[in-house]
Amino acid sequence: MTHSAFPDGIAGPVPDRDRSPSDIDAACRVLASEGDGLSRMAVALRAIGAEGSGPALGNAFLRVVEAFSALTGRVVVTGIGKSGHVGRKIQSTLASTGTPSIFVHPSEASHGDLGMIQPGDAILALSNSGETPELADIVAHARRFGLLLTAITARADSTLALAADITLLMPQAPEACPMGLAPTTSSTMQMALGDALAVVLLERRRFTATDFGVFHPGGRLGARLRRVGDLMHRGAAMPIGAPDITLRQVIMEMTRKAFGCMGVVAPDGRLCGLITDGDLRRALDRDLERTRAADIMNLSPLTTDPDALAADALRLMNARARPITSLFVLDQSSAPIGILHIHDLLRAGVA
């Protein structure tokens, strides 16, 4: 093997002769094992048993959905170790999709953070074995104050499952770890079950893209959820003119405003047409004083409204074989109230 050009401690590219197909095989076995665990859980969810017939996962899941939908407080998610990491992710997903929730670390709960858990809250405790001693104080707190205690675990006879009001019992599935010790398949199943719960609650609440945007104002996702009305140019910035202005006046208006187009506005205030740079080029052989805006305008321009999502405006711009760069924004009477340029979307991080 040749001397690595990478600094000490940083691995360079693996030479072809050092690559082993068994590494890929092992990785694929992990994916297959975890996929099998998810498949078993989907089967268990669909197997809704009759009332009192046993701990059917589907029945328990529906009970949790009903309970969390009716909460006056928050879902308090808790867990330790890998279950704690998964629990933090589940709590974050719940909160960002409209279900009020917090994460309380079991050890911190025993040292004062039990005060964060209030009347009206419900607890979602995660423990694959169901025998996590650190959860004892939270379980006791739930019993003492009559709080709903729900659990995600893989053992029906565990201390946590027996203490819980509702147990989401994951089906038995081997860990992907060859020793069967490292939480792999089990933690994937926990996370997927939490995602399923969050999405079902989202749909129950009819949580919309607008609601999602309120909780995700930052970054590219937040940008795509911004409204056209937040980004458009208004008033005197709009390139507009009457149908009877001359071609020379059209050129002057488009040059001053630099949007690559001009809206043609009828006497009643409606947008009745659009002239683009392409329309101008095709009309350059015409008389600049005799030709009117109405003679060369496009009668069916693409438009949008101020409440449309910026991402939807971008899709509209790209919908044609030849993408367009500007959209006029109309009010309910079809009057132009703004114009949106592709550069506005780029600056906002949408495109």
mmCIF file of N, CA and C in Angstrom, residues 195-299:
data_model
loop_
_atom_site.group_PDB
_atom_site.id
_atom_site.type_symbol
_atom_site.label_atom_id
_atom_site.label_comp_id
_atom_site.label_asym_id
_atom_site.label_seq_id
_atom_site.Cartn_x
_atom_site.Cartn_y
_atom_site.Cartn_z
ATOM 1 N N ASP A 195 -42.625 7.723 14.843
ATOM 2 C CA ASP A 195 -42.973 8.467 13.629
ATOM 3 C C ASP A 195 -44.415 8.191 13.218
ATOM 4 N N ALA A 196 -44.810 6.919 13.289
ATOM 5 C CA ALA A 196 -46.178 6.559 12.923
ATOM 6 C C ALA A 196 -47.181 7.275 13.820
ATOM 7 N N LEU A 197 -46.890 7.325 15.098
ATOM 8 C CA LEU A 197 -47.774 8.004 16.045
ATOM 9 C C LEU A 197 -47.863 9.492 15.733
ATOM 10 N N ALA A 198 -46.715 10.130 15.466
ATOM 11 C CA ALA A 198 -46.693 11.566 15.175
ATOM 12 C C ALA A 198 -47.485 11.887 13.914
ATOM 13 N N VAL A 199 -47.324 11.069 12.873
ATOM 14 C CA VAL A 199 -48.001 11.350 11.605
ATOM 15 C C VAL A 199 -49.507 11.123 11.718
ATOM 16 N N VAL A 200 -49.913 10.077 12.447
ATOM 17 C CA VAL A 200 -51.348 9.848 12.636
ATOM 18 C C VAL A 200 -51.966 11.005 13.414
ATOM 19 N N LEU A 201 -51.279 11.488 14.440
ATOM 20 C CA LEU A 201 -51.783 12.638 15.196
ATOM 21 C C LEU A 201 -51.826 13.884 14.314
ATOM 22 N N LEU A 202 -50.826 14.051 13.460
ATOM 23 C CA LEU A 202 -50.801 15.163 12.502
ATOM 24 C C LEU A 202 -52.046 15.135 11.621
ATOM 25 N N GLU A 203 -52.349 13.954 11.083
ATOM 26 C CA GLU A 203 -53.517 13.833 10.205
ATOM 27 C C GLU A 203 -54.814 14.030 10.976
ATOM 28 N N ARG A 204 -54.854 13.557 12.206
ATOM 29 C CA ARG A 204 -56.038 13.768 13.046
ATOM 30 C C ARG A 204 -56.311 15.262 13.245
ATOM 31 N N ARG A 205 -55.238 16.026 13.409
ATOM 32 C CA ARG A 205 -55.370 17.467 13.656
ATOM 33 C C ARG A 205 -55.531 18.272 12.373
ATOM 34 N N ARG A 206 -55.487 17.598 11.229
ATOM 35 C CA ARG A 206 -55.524 18.283 9.920
ATOM 36 C C ARG A 206 -54.427 19.359 9.857
ATOM 37 N N PHE A 207 -53.256 18.958 10.302
ATOM 38 C CA PHE A 207 -52.078 19.831 10.309
ATOM 39 C C PHE A 207 -51.666 20.112 8.876
ATOM 40 N N THR A 208 -51.571 21.398 8.505
ATOM 41 C CA THR A 208 -51.323 21.782 7.123
ATOM 42 C C THR A 208 -49.881 22.248 6.916
ATOM 43 N N ALA A 209 -49.543 22.481 5.649
ATOM 44 C CA ALA A 209 -48.219 23.022 5.334
ATOM 45 C C ALA A 209 -48.030 24.389 5.983
ATOM 46 N N THR A 210 -49.112 25.148 6.102
ATOM 47 C CA THR A 210 -49.033 26.451 6.780
ATOM 48 C C THR A 210 -48.646 26.272 8.235
ATOM 49 N N ASP A 211 -49.282 25.329 8.909
ATOM 50 C CA ASP A 211 -48.941 25.043 10.304
ATOM 51 C C ASP A 211 -47.489 24.586 10.415
ATOM 52 N N PHE A 212 -47.077 23.727 9.475
ATOM 53 C CA PHE A 212 -45.710 23.215 9.478
ATOM 54 C C PHE A 212 -44.716 24.367 9.359
ATOM 55 N N GLY A 213 -45.034 25.335 8.502
ATOM 56 C CA GLY A 213 -44.161 26.476 8.305
ATOM 57 C C GLY A 213 -43.992 27.310 9.555
ATOM 58 N N VAL A 214 -45.037 27.403 10.385
ATOM 59 C CA VAL A 214 -44.965 28.172 11.631
ATOM 60 C C VAL A 214 -43.895 27.585 12.554
ATOM 61 N N PHE A 215 -43.767 26.244 12.557
ATOM 62 C CA PHE A 215 -42.812 25.575 13.437
ATOM 63 C C PHE A 215 -41.447 25.388 12.793
ATOM 64 N N HIS A 216 -41.312 25.737 11.493
ATOM 65 C CA HIS A 216 -40.048 25.549 10.786
ATOM 66 C C HIS A 216 -39.676 26.825 10.025
ATOM 67 N N PRO A 217 -39.499 27.959 10.715
ATOM 68 C CA PRO A 217 -39.234 29.212 10.002
ATOM 69 C C PRO A 217 -37.829 29.317 9.440
ATOM 70 N N GLY A 218 -36.892 28.504 9.928
ATOM 71 C CA GLY A 218 -35.505 28.653 9.512
ATOM 72 C C GLY A 218 -35.088 27.665 8.443
ATOM 73 N N GLY A 219 -33.974 28.003 7.767
ATOM 74 C CA GLY A 219 -33.374 27.091 6.807
ATOM 75 C C GLY A 219 -34.150 26.976 5.510
ATOM 76 N N ARG A 220 -33.726 26.027 4.687
ATOM 77 C CA ARG A 220 -34.318 25.846 3.369
ATOM 78 C C ARG A 220 -35.780 25.429 3.463
ATOM 79 N N LEU A 221 -36.090 24.557 4.437
ATOM 80 C CA LEU A 221 -37.482 24.129 4.597
ATOM 81 C C LEU A 221 -38.365 25.318 4.932
ATOM 82 N N GLY A 222 -37.903 26.163 5.860
ATOM 83 C CA GLY A 222 -38.688 27.345 6.205
ATOM 84 C C GLY A 222 -38.875 28.270 5.024
ATOM 85 N N ALA A 223 -37.832 28.391 4.193
ATOM 86 C CA ALA A 223 -37.930 29.254 3.017
ATOM 87 C C ALA A 223 -38.985 28.753 2.045
ATOM 88 N N ARG A 224 -39.029 27.435 1.838
ATOM 89 C CA ARG A 224 -39.981 26.867 0.876
ATOM 90 C C ARG A 224 -41.418 27.004 1.380
ATOM 91 N N LEU A 225 -41.563 27.199 2.679
ATOM 92 C CA LEU A 225 -42.901 27.340 3.243
ATOM 93 C C LEU A 225 -43.313 28.800 3.414
ATOM 94 N N ARG A 226 -42.462 29.720 2.974
ATOM 95 C CA ARG A 226 -42.842 31.135 3.018
ATOM 96 C C ARG A 226 -43.896 31.419 1.961
ATOM 97 N N ARG A 227 -44.623 32.513 2.145
ATOM 98 C CA ARG A 227 -45.703 32.885 1.242
ATOM 99 C C ARG A 227 -45.195 33.850 0.164
ATOM 100 N N VAL A 228 -45.852 33.789 -0.999
ATOM 101 C CA VAL A 228 -45.511 34.681 -2.097
ATOM 102 C C VAL A 228 -45.611 36.138 -1.651
ATOM 103 N N GLY A 229 -46.644 36.448 -0.861
ATOM 104 C CA GLY A 229 -46.848 37.814 -0.399
ATOM 105 C C GLY A 229 -45.694 38.357 0.421
ATOM 106 N N ASP A 230 -44.888 37.462 1.031
ATOM 107 C CA ASP A 230 -43.742 37.896 1.824
ATOM 108 C C ASP A 230 -42.550 38.276 0.944
ATOM 109 N N LEU A 231 -42.533 37.800 -0.289
ATOM 110 C CA LEU A 231 -41.361 37.958 -1.149
ATOM 111 C C LEU A 231 -41.585 38.881 -2.342
ATOM 112 N N MET A 232 -42.832 39.153 -2.682
ATOM 113 C CA MET A 232 -43.121 39.880 -3.931
ATOM 114 C C MET A 232 -42.786 41.371 -3.825
ATOM 115 N N HIS A 233 -42.613 42.006 -5.008
ATOM 116 C CA HIS A 233 -42.425 43.457 -5.116
ATOM 117 C C HIS A 233 -43.791 44.104 -5.323
ATOM 118 N N ARG A 234 -44.001 45.244 -4.693
ATOM 119 C CA ARG A 234 -45.319 45.874 -4.718
ATOM 120 C C ARG A 234 -45.268 47.274 -5.332
ATOM 121 N N GLY A 235 -46.456 47.831 -5.541
ATOM 122 C CA GLY A 235 -46.608 49.242 -5.908
ATOM 123 C C GLY A 235 -45.837 49.660 -7.130
ATOM 124 N N ALA A 236 -45.074 50.745 -6.985
ATOM 125 C CA ALA A 236 -44.370 51.339 -8.117
ATOM 126 C C ALA A 236 -43.298 50.437 -8.689
ATOM 127 N N ALA A 237 -42.912 49.391 -7.951
ATOM 128 C CA ALA A 237 -41.891 48.469 -8.461
ATOM 129 C C ALA A 237 -42.431 47.579 -9.570
ATOM 130 N N MET A 238 -43.764 47.449 -9.662
ATOM 131 C CA MET A 238 -44.353 46.565 -10.675
ATOM 132 C C MET A 238 -44.252 47.183 -12.068
ATOM 133 N N PRO A 239 -43.800 46.409 -13.080
ATOM 134 C CA PRO A 239 -43.788 46.900 -14.464
ATOM 135 C C PRO A 239 -45.174 46.699 -15.087
ATOM 136 N N ILE A 240 -45.961 47.745 -15.162
ATOM 137 C CA ILE A 240 -47.317 47.633 -15.705
ATOM 138 C C ILE A 240 -47.596 48.808 -16.642
ATOM 139 N N GLY A 241 -48.577 48.592 -17.518
ATOM 140 C CA GLY A 241 -48.982 49.640 -18.448
ATOM 141 C C GLY A 241 -50.345 49.338 -19.012
ATOM 142 N N ALA A 242 -50.956 50.343 -19.634
ATOM 143 C CA ALA A 242 -52.294 50.184 -20.216
ATOM 144 C C ALA A 242 -52.201 49.492 -21.582
ATOM 145 N N PRO A 243 -53.307 48.913 -22.061
ATOM 146 C CA PRO A 243 -53.283 48.220 -23.353
ATOM 147 C C PRO A 243 -52.952 49.122 -24.527
ATOM 148 N N ASP A 244 -53.215 50.440 -24.413
ATOM 149 C CA ASP A 244 -53.038 51.321 -25.564
ATOM 150 C C ASP A 244 -51.705 52.065 -25.571
ATOM 151 N N ILE A 245 -50.797 51.764 -24.643
ATOM 152 C CA ILE A 245 -49.506 52.443 -24.706
ATOM 153 C C ILE A 245 -48.695 51.905 -25.879
ATOM 154 N N THR A 246 -47.763 52.708 -26.355
ATOM 155 C CA THR A 246 -47.010 52.327 -27.547
ATOM 156 C C THR A 246 -45.917 51.315 -27.215
ATOM 157 N N LEU A 247 -45.422 50.667 -28.261
ATOM 158 C CA LEU A 247 -44.344 49.705 -28.089
ATOM 159 C C LEU A 247 -43.106 50.385 -27.497
ATOM 160 N N ARG A 248 -42.850 51.661 -27.898
ATOM 161 C CA ARG A 248 -41.725 52.392 -27.328
ATOM 162 C C ARG A 248 -41.903 52.553 -25.815
ATOM 163 N N GLN A 249 -43.112 52.853 -25.379
ATOM 164 C CA GLN A 249 -43.378 53.009 -23.943
ATOM 165 C C GLN A 249 -43.241 51.676 -23.207
ATOM 166 N N VAL A 250 -43.636 50.607 -23.880
ATOM 167 C CA VAL A 250 -43.468 49.274 -23.286
ATOM 168 C C VAL A 250 -41.989 48.999 -23.028
ATOM 169 N N ILE A 251 -41.160 49.285 -24.039
ATOM 170 C CA ILE A 251 -39.716 49.055 -23.906
ATOM 171 C C ILE A 251 -39.148 49.883 -22.756
ATOM 172 N N MET A 252 -39.561 51.139 -22.645
ATOM 173 C CA MET A 252 -39.062 52.005 -21.586
ATOM 174 C C MET A 252 -39.469 51.485 -20.198
ATOM 175 N N GLU A 253 -40.727 51.032 -20.058
ATOM 176 C CA GLU A 253 -41.201 50.512 -18.773
ATOM 177 C C GLU A 253 -40.458 49.237 -18.388
ATOM 178 N N MET A 254 -40.271 48.342 -19.343
ATOM 179 C CA MET A 254 -39.566 47.093 -19.049
ATOM 180 C C MET A 254 -38.104 47.359 -18.718
ATOM 181 N N THR A 255 -37.511 48.327 -19.366
ATOM 182 C CA THR A 255 -36.113 48.666 -19.100
ATOM 183 C C THR A 255 -35.954 49.264 -17.713
ATOM 184 N N ARG A 256 -36.872 50.139 -17.324
ATOM 185 C CA ARG A 256 -36.791 50.781 -16.004
ATOM 186 C C ARG A 256 -36.952 49.768 -14.874
ATOM 187 N N LYS A 257 -37.877 48.831 -15.022
ATOM 188 C CA LYS A 257 -38.223 47.917 -13.922
ATOM 189 C C LYS A 257 -37.369 46.642 -13.922
ATOM 190 N N ALA A 258 -36.838 46.242 -15.066
ATOM 191 C CA ALA A 258 -35.867 45.138 -15.162
ATOM 192 C C ALA A 258 -36.376 43.791 -14.628
ATOM 193 N N PHE A 259 -37.651 43.479 -14.879
ATOM 194 C CA PHE A 259 -38.182 42.168 -14.537
ATOM 195 C C PHE A 259 -38.270 41.250 -15.754
ATOM 196 N N GLY A 260 -37.957 41.780 -16.937
ATOM 197 C CA GLY A 260 -38.039 40.968 -18.141
ATOM 198 C C GLY A 260 -39.454 40.793 -18.657
ATOM 199 N N CYS A 261 -40.387 41.594 -18.137
ATOM 200 C CA CYS A 261 -41.770 41.499 -18.583
ATOM 201 C C CYS A 261 -42.518 42.770 -18.171
ATOM 202 N N MET A 262 -43.742 42.900 -18.684
ATOM 203 C CA MET A 262 -44.623 43.994 -18.269
ATOM 204 C C MET A 262 -46.053 43.484 -18.249
ATOM 205 N N GLY A 263 -46.785 43.794 -17.186
ATOM 206 C CA GLY A 263 -48.190 43.430 -17.108
ATOM 207 C C GLY A 263 -49.051 44.470 -17.801
ATOM 208 N N VAL A 264 -50.027 44.019 -18.543
ATOM 209 C CA VAL A 264 -50.957 44.925 -19.226
ATOM 210 C C VAL A 264 -52.245 44.961 -18.411
ATOM 211 N N VAL A 265 -52.613 46.153 -17.946
ATOM 212 C CA VAL A 265 -53.734 46.300 -17.020
ATOM 213 C C VAL A 265 -54.886 47.015 -17.716
ATOM 214 N N ALA A 266 -56.066 46.382 -17.702
ATOM 215 C CA ALA A 266 -57.267 46.938 -18.318
ATOM 216 C C ALA A 266 -57.778 48.133 -17.511
ATOM 217 N N PRO A 267 -58.652 48.964 -18.103
ATOM 218 C CA PRO A 267 -59.191 50.128 -17.383
ATOM 219 C C PRO A 267 -59.870 49.776 -16.065
ATOM 220 N N ASP A 268 -60.412 48.554 -15.959
ATOM 221 C CA ASP A 268 -61.071 48.172 -14.699
ATOM 222 C C ASP A 268 -60.089 47.635 -13.657
ATOM 223 N N GLY A 269 -58.788 47.669 -13.969
ATOM 224 C CA GLY A 269 -57.775 47.255 -13.000
ATOM 225 C C GLY A 269 -57.335 45.820 -13.107
ATOM 226 N N ARG A 270 -57.975 45.020 -13.940
ATOM 227 C CA ARG A 270 -57.611 43.608 -14.078
ATOM 228 C C ARG A 270 -56.350 43.456 -14.933
ATOM 229 N N LEU A 271 -55.570 42.421 -14.649
ATOM 230 C CA LEU A 271 -54.457 42.073 -15.516
ATOM 231 C C LEU A 271 -55.027 41.357 -16.736
ATOM 232 N N CYS A 272 -54.881 41.965 -17.886
ATOM 233 C CA CYS A 272 -55.483 41.369 -19.087
ATOM 234 C C CYS A 272 -54.448 40.784 -20.039
ATOM 235 N N GLY A 273 -53.155 40.952 -19.735
ATOM 236 C CA GLY A 273 -52.138 40.389 -20.605
ATOM 237 C C GLY A 273 -50.748 40.578 -20.046
ATOM 238 N N LEU A 274 -49.775 40.006 -20.757
ATOM 239 C CA LEU A 274 -48.382 40.070 -20.329
ATOM 240 C C LEU A 274 -47.494 40.180 -21.561
ATOM 241 N N ILE A 275 -46.484 41.011 -21.468
ATOM 242 C CA ILE A 275 -45.491 41.139 -22.538
ATOM 243 C C ILE A 275 -44.138 40.769 -21.952
ATOM 244 N N THR A 276 -43.439 39.848 -22.603
ATOM 245 C CA THR A 276 -42.136 39.396 -22.140
ATOM 246 C C THR A 276 -41.038 39.910 -23.071
ATOM 247 N N ASP A 277 -39.787 39.677 -22.674
ATOM 248 C CA ASP A 277 -38.657 40.014 -23.541
ATOM 249 C C ASP A 277 -38.780 39.322 -24.893
ATOM 250 N N GLY A 278 -39.242 38.080 -24.870
ATOM 251 C CA GLY A 278 -39.410 37.348 -26.122
ATOM 252 C C GLY A 278 -40.444 37.994 -27.028
ATOM 253 N N ASP A 279 -41.548 38.461 -26.439
ATOM 254 C CA ASP A 279 -42.569 39.152 -27.234
ATOM 255 C C ASP A 279 -41.984 40.412 -27.869
ATOM 256 N N LEU A 280 -41.146 41.127 -27.121
ATOM 257 C CA LEU A 280 -40.510 42.332 -27.649
ATOM 258 C C LEU A 280 -39.602 42.015 -28.833
ATOM 259 N N ARG A 281 -38.779 40.975 -28.687
ATOM 260 C CA ARG A 281 -37.859 40.628 -29.779
ATOM 261 C C ARG A 281 -38.626 40.280 -31.055
ATOM 262 N N ARG A 282 -39.731 39.584 -30.878
ATOM 263 C CA ARG A 282 -40.514 39.206 -32.059
ATOM 264 C C ARG A 282 -41.224 40.409 -32.692
ATOM 265 N N ALA A 283 -41.336 41.508 -31.945
ATOM 266 C CA ALA A 283 -42.052 42.685 -32.447
ATOM 267 C C ALA A 283 -41.130 43.833 -32.855
ATOM 268 N N LEU A 284 -39.817 43.600 -32.860
ATOM 269 C CA LEU A 284 -38.891 44.693 -33.131
ATOM 270 C C LEU A 284 -38.979 45.234 -34.565
ATOM 271 N N ASP A 285 -39.537 44.456 -35.472
ATOM 272 C CA ASP A 285 -39.675 44.955 -36.842
ATOM 273 C C ASP A 285 -40.938 45.792 -37.023
ATOM 274 N N ARG A 286 -41.714 45.976 -35.946
ATOM 275 C CA ARG A 286 -42.943 46.758 -36.025
ATOM 276 C C ARG A 286 -42.652 48.237 -35.744
ATOM 277 N N ASP A 287 -43.602 49.078 -36.107
ATOM 278 C CA ASP A 287 -43.483 50.518 -35.857
ATOM 279 C C ASP A 287 -43.611 50.775 -34.354
ATOM 280 N N LEU A 288 -42.595 51.398 -33.764
ATOM 281 C CA LEU A 288 -42.584 51.599 -32.308
ATOM 282 C C LEU A 288 -43.665 52.554 -31.823
ATOM 283 N N GLU A 289 -44.190 53.419 -32.698
ATOM 284 C CA GLU A 289 -45.200 54.386 -32.284
ATOM 285 C C GLU A 289 -46.611 53.924 -32.608
ATOM 286 N N ARG A 290 -46.761 53.110 -33.606
ATOM 287 C CA ARG A 290 -48.112 52.664 -34.001
ATOM 288 C C ARG A 290 -48.536 51.368 -33.302
ATOM 289 N N THR A 291 -47.549 50.541 -32.968
ATOM 290 C CA THR A 291 -47.870 49.264 -32.318
ATOM 291 C C THR A 291 -48.218 49.510 -30.856
ATOM 292 N N ARG A 292 -49.299 48.899 -30.399
ATOM 293 C CA ARG A 292 -49.771 49.062 -29.029
ATOM 294 C C ARG A 292 -49.478 47.793 -28.199
ATOM 295 N N ALA A 293 -49.472 47.969 -26.910
ATOM 296 C CA ALA A 293 -49.247 46.834 -26.013
ATOM 297 C C ALA A 293 -50.238 45.710 -26.280
ATOM 298 N N ALA A 294 -51.498 46.073 -26.528
ATOM 299 C CA ALA A 294 -52.535 45.070 -26.768
ATOM 300 C C ALA A 294 -52.260 44.244 -28.018
ATOM 301 N N ASP A 295 -51.445 44.772 -28.954
ATOM 302 C CA ASP A 295 -51.174 44.070 -30.205
ATOM 303 C C ASP A 295 -50.211 42.900 -30.026
ATOM 304 N N ILE A 296 -49.380 42.925 -29.010
ATOM 305 C CA ILE A 296 -48.348 41.877 -28.878
ATOM 306 C C ILE A 296 -48.432 41.102 -27.556
ATOM 307 N N MET A 297 -49.390 41.436 -26.694
ATOM 308 C CA MET A 297 -49.411 40.822 -25.365
ATOM 309 C C MET A 297 -49.936 39.390 -25.410
ATOM 310 N N ASN A 298 -49.496 38.621 -24.437
ATOM 311 C CA ASN A 298 -49.981 37.259 -24.206
ATOM 312 C C ASN A 298 -51.260 37.374 -23.383
ATOM 313 N N LEU A 299 -52.339 36.781 -23.895
ATOM 314 C CA LEU A 299 -53.650 36.949 -23.250
ATOM 315 C C LEU A 299 -53.865 36.008 -22.062
#
